[in-house]
Coordinates of C-alpha atoms in Angstrom, one line a residue:
X1 CA 96.0 104.0 103.0
X2 CA 97.9 103.7 106.1
X3 CA 101.0 102.4 105.1
X4 CA 101.1 105.8 103.0
X5 CA 100.9 107.9 106.0
X6 CA 103.3 106.2 108.3
X7 CA 106.3 108.1 107.0
X8 CA 106.4 105.9 103.4
X9 CA 107.6 108.0 100.9
X10 CA 105.9 107.0 97.5
X11 CA 107.7 110.1 95.8
X12 CA 110.7 108.8 95.7
X13 CA 109.7 105.1 94.9
X14 CA 110.3 104.7 91.6
X15 CA 113.5 106.7 91.4
X16 CA 115.0 105.5 94.4
X17 CA 116.4 101.9 93.0
X18 CA 117.1 100.7 89.6
X19 CA 113.8 98.3 89.4
X20 CA 111.3 101.5 90.4
X21 CA 113.4 103.1 87.6
X22 CA 112.7 100.6 85.0
X23 CA 108.5 100.8 86.3
X24 CA 108.9 104.0 85.5
X25 CA 110.3 104.1 82.1
X26 CA 108.3 101.2 81.0
X27 CA 104.9 102.3 82.5
X28 CA 105.8 106.1 80.3
X29 CA 107.0 104.2 77.3
X30 CA 104.0 102.0 76.7
X31 CA 101.3 104.8 77.9
X32 CA 103.0 107.3 75.3
X33 CA 102.7 104.3 72.6
X34 CA 98.6 104.4 73.1
X35 CA 98.5 107.7 74.1
X36 CA 96.4 110.5 72.3
X37 CA 97.6 113.8 70.9
X38 CA 97.8 116.1 73.8
X39 CA 96.3 118.6 75.0
X40 CA 94.1 115.5 76.0
X41 CA 91.9 115.4 79.7
X42 CA 93.5 113.1 81.5
X43 CA 92.2 112.1 85.2
X44 CA 94.8 109.6 87.2
X45 CA 92.6 107.9 89.5
X46 CA 94.9 106.9 92.2
X47 CA 97.8 109.1 91.6
X48 CA 99.7 109.6 94.3
X49 CA 102.1 112.6 94.9
X50 CA 101.9 113.1 90.9
X51 CA 105.0 111.1 89.7
X52 CA 103.0 110.4 86.5
X53 CA 101.1 113.6 86.5
X54 CA 104.3 115.3 85.9
X55 CA 105.7 114.1 82.8
X56 CA 101.9 114.0 81.3
X57 CA 101.6 117.7 82.0
X58 CA 105.5 119.0 80.9
X59 CA 103.8 116.4 77.6
X60 CA 101.4 118.8 77.0
X61 CA 98.5 117.2 78.6
X62 CA 95.7 118.3 81.0
X63 CA 96.0 116.5 84.1
X64 CA 93.4 116.1 87.2
X65 CA 94.6 113.8 89.8
X66 CA 92.6 112.2 92.0
X67 CA 94.3 110.5 95.6
X68 CA 92.6 109.1 98.8
X69 CA 95.6 109.9 100.6
X70 CA 95.9 113.9 102.1
X71 CA 100.0 113.5 102.3
X72 CA 99.9 112.5 98.3
X73 CA 97.2 115.5 97.5
X74 CA 99.3 118.3 99.1
X75 CA 102.8 116.9 96.8
X76 CA 100.6 116.8 93.7
X77 CA 99.2 120.1 94.4
X78 CA 103.0 121.8 93.5
X79 CA 103.3 120.1 90.0
X80 CA 102.0 123.5 88.1
X81 CA 98.9 122.9 86.1
X82 CA 97.7 119.6 88.1
X83 CA 94.7 120.1 89.3
X84 CA 93.5 117.6 92.3
X85 CA 91.0 116.5 94.6
X86 CA 90.8 113.9 97.2
X87 CA 88.6 111.0 96.2
X88 CA 87.8 106.8 95.9
X89 CA 88.3 104.7 92.6
X90 CA 84.9 103.2 93.6
X91 CA 83.1 107.3 93.8
X92 CA 84.2 109.4 91.2
X93 CA 83.0 113.0 91.1
X94 CA 83.6 113.5 87.4
X95 CA 80.8 113.9 84.6
X96 CA 80.1 110.9 82.6
X97 CA 82.4 111.0 79.4
X98 CA 84.3 113.2 80.1
X99 CA 87.7 112.3 80.0
X100 CA 90.0 111.1 77.1
X101 CA 92.3 109.2 79.2
X102 CA 92.2 107.3 82.6
X103 CA 94.4 106.3 84.3
X104 CA 94.2 103.4 87.4
X105 CA 98.0 102.9 88.0
X106 CA 97.5 101.9 91.8
X107 CA 93.9 101.7 92.9
X108 CA 93.4 98.0 91.7
X109 CA 95.8 96.5 93.2
X110 CA 94.4 98.1 96.6
X111 CA 91.3 96.7 96.5
X112 CA 91.2 93.0 97.6
X113 CA 87.7 92.4 96.6
X114 CA 86.8 91.6 93.3
X115 CA 83.1 93.5 93.9
X116 CA 85.0 96.5 94.8
X117 CA 87.4 96.1 91.7
X118 CA 84.9 95.9 89.0
X119 CA 83.3 99.3 91.2
X120 CA 86.2 101.0 89.7
X121 CA 86.3 99.9 86.6
X122 CA 82.6 100.8 86.2
X123 CA 83.4 104.4 87.3
X124 CA 86.6 104.3 84.9
X125 CA 84.3 103.3 82.4
X126 CA 81.5 106.1 83.1
X127 CA 83.8 109.0 83.1
X128 CA 85.9 108.0 80.1
X129 CA 84.5 108.7 76.5
X130 CA 83.3 105.9 74.1
X131 CA 86.8 105.2 72.2
X132 CA 89.1 106.5 74.7
X133 CA 92.2 105.2 76.4
X134 CA 92.3 103.1 79.1
X135 CA 95.3 101.6 81.4
X136 CA 95.4 100.0 84.4
X137 CA 98.2 98.3 86.8
X138 CA 98.3 95.2 89.1
X139 CA 101.3 93.8 90.9
X140 CA 101.9 90.2 89.7
X141 CA 100.8 87.1 91.8
X142 CA 104.6 86.1 91.6
X143 CA 106.2 89.0 92.4
X144 CA 106.8 88.5 95.9
X145 CA 108.6 85.3 95.5
X146 CA 111.2 86.9 93.1
X147 CA 111.7 90.0 95.4
X148 CA 112.5 88.0 98.8
X149 CA 114.2 85.8 96.4
X150 CA 116.5 88.6 95.6
X151 CA 116.8 89.6 99.0
X152 CA 117.7 86.4 100.0
X153 CA 114.7 86.1 102.7
X154 CA 113.5 83.1 102.1
X155 CA 115.5 81.2 103.8
X156 CA 113.5 81.8 107.3
X157 CA 110.5 80.1 107.6
X158 CA 108.5 83.0 109.0
X159 CA 109.0 84.4 105.2
X160 CA 108.1 81.2 103.4
X161 CA 105.1 81.2 105.6
X162 CA 104.3 85.2 104.6
X163 CA 105.0 84.6 100.3
X164 CA 103.2 81.1 100.5
X165 CA 100.1 82.5 101.8
X166 CA 100.3 85.3 99.3
X167 CA 100.9 82.7 96.3
X168 CA 97.6 81.2 97.5
X169 CA 95.7 83.7 98.2
X170 CA 96.6 86.3 96.0
X171 CA 96.1 88.5 98.7
X172 CA 98.4 90.7 101.3
X173 CA 96.9 91.9 104.5
X174 CA 98.9 94.8 105.4
X175 CA 99.7 93.9 108.9
X176 CA 103.7 93.8 107.7
X177 CA 106.1 95.6 106.1
X178 CA 104.0 96.4 102.9
X179 CA 100.6 97.8 101.9
X180 CA 97.3 95.8 101.7
X181 CA 97.1 94.2 98.1
X182 CA 95.6 91.7 95.8
X183 CA 98.1 90.5 93.2
X184 CA 96.8 89.8 89.8
X185 CA 97.7 87.3 87.1
X186 CA 97.7 88.4 83.9
X187 CA 94.8 86.9 82.5
X188 CA 92.8 87.6 85.2
X189 CA 93.6 91.7 84.9
X190 CA 92.6 90.8 81.4
X191 CA 89.6 89.3 82.7
X192 CA 88.5 92.5 85.0
X193 CA 89.3 94.9 82.4
X194 CA 87.1 92.9 79.5
X195 CA 83.9 92.7 81.2
X196 CA 83.9 95.8 82.4
X197 CA 83.6 97.0 79.1
X198 CA 87.4 98.3 77.4
X199 CA 89.3 95.9 74.9
X200 CA 93.0 95.8 76.4
X201 CA 96.0 93.9 76.0
X202 CA 98.4 93.2 79.2
X203 CA 102.2 94.1 79.3
X204 CA 104.3 93.2 81.4
X205 CA 105.9 96.1 83.2
X206 CA 109.4 95.1 84.1
X207 CA 109.9 92.2 82.5
X208 CA 111.9 89.0 83.8
X209 CA 114.7 90.7 85.0
X210 CA 114.2 93.1 87.5
X211 CA 114.5 91.2 90.6
X212 CA 118.2 90.5 89.5
X213 CA 118.3 95.0 89.2
X214 CA 116.7 94.6 92.6
X215 CA 119.7 91.6 94.1
X216 CA 122.7 93.8 92.9
X217 CA 121.9 96.8 94.3
X218 CA 121.1 95.0 97.4
X219 CA 124.2 93.5 97.8
X220 CA 127.2 95.7 96.2
X221 CA 124.8 98.7 98.2
X222 CA 125.6 100.9 94.6
X223 CA 122.9 102.0 91.8
X224 CA 123.1 99.9 88.8
X225 CA 120.5 102.9 87.4
X226 CA 123.3 103.8 84.9
X227 CA 124.8 100.8 84.5
X228 CA 124.7 98.3 81.3
X229 CA 123.0 95.8 83.7
X230 CA 119.8 98.6 83.7
X231 CA 120.4 98.2 80.3
X232 CA 119.9 94.5 79.2
X233 CA 116.9 95.1 82.0
X234 CA 115.3 97.1 80.0
X235 CA 116.0 95.7 76.4
X236 CA 114.8 92.2 78.1
X237 CA 111.4 93.6 79.5
X238 CA 111.0 95.1 75.4
X239 CA 111.8 91.7 74.0
X240 CA 109.6 89.6 75.9
X241 CA 106.0 91.9 75.0
X242 CA 105.3 88.7 72.6
X243 CA 105.5 86.1 75.1
X244 CA 102.5 86.5 77.4
X245 CA 104.2 83.6 79.4
X246 CA 106.6 85.6 80.5
X247 CA 103.9 87.9 82.2
X248 CA 103.9 85.7 85.3
X249 CA 107.8 87.1 85.4
X250 CA 107.3 90.8 86.0
X251 CA 106.3 92.4 88.8
X252 CA 104.0 95.0 87.4
X253 CA 101.4 94.2 84.7
X254 CA 99.8 97.1 82.8
X255 CA 96.4 96.4 81.1
X256 CA 96.4 99.2 78.2
X257 CA 92.9 99.8 75.8
X258 CA 89.7 101.8 75.4
X259 CA 86.8 102.0 76.2
X260 CA 84.2 100.0 74.2
X261 CA 81.3 102.0 73.1

């Protein structure tokens, strides 16, 4: 939580860079593919400042957002029609089977221990109606390798050690630069949500060329959000969907499915 209270502006993360916009566009289009018709009741667990709640509300959905960071709750309160509450994904205040959709687009990678992730998934199962839509995001195990290659950091021995440790342990301890986080493989994410009672498919959100966008902006100093390169990266993400081996190349993973009865 310290990472999000120390000046990091989560509200800008999905709009300030090309790979952030790619994550936003792809998350939206994947969710829209499965969302029930509006108005459905959506519980946005770990919804941050309301980045996804905003477009869902604009689409006619009823959204209640829960987040453990007071700053995020203050930001989300400014979204007209969004109800909010300070809370923990592992202990939701919502009643049993009270939502049509439950989103966990952040909590799983902030929970380093499997028991904690299982508890968050059990709570999502509890508050979702049978047959309701469930979606959970994870950070890909290899994301830090691609990111620090794009930033040309890997010539430094200290960075090689840091990234190598993430690759081995699948955990970032949060002591430097980034929040404490767990890094999933696609198969692990599928296993966790399946064992929790969801029938789910796992998608690579950004696809295999997101780091190219990051590297280009790093070295040109210019945005490529409206460029042919961005459009090509977006197309590549869509084309990669039928090939599960390409999940390992994406920055984030998204498990989408439904609660079994």
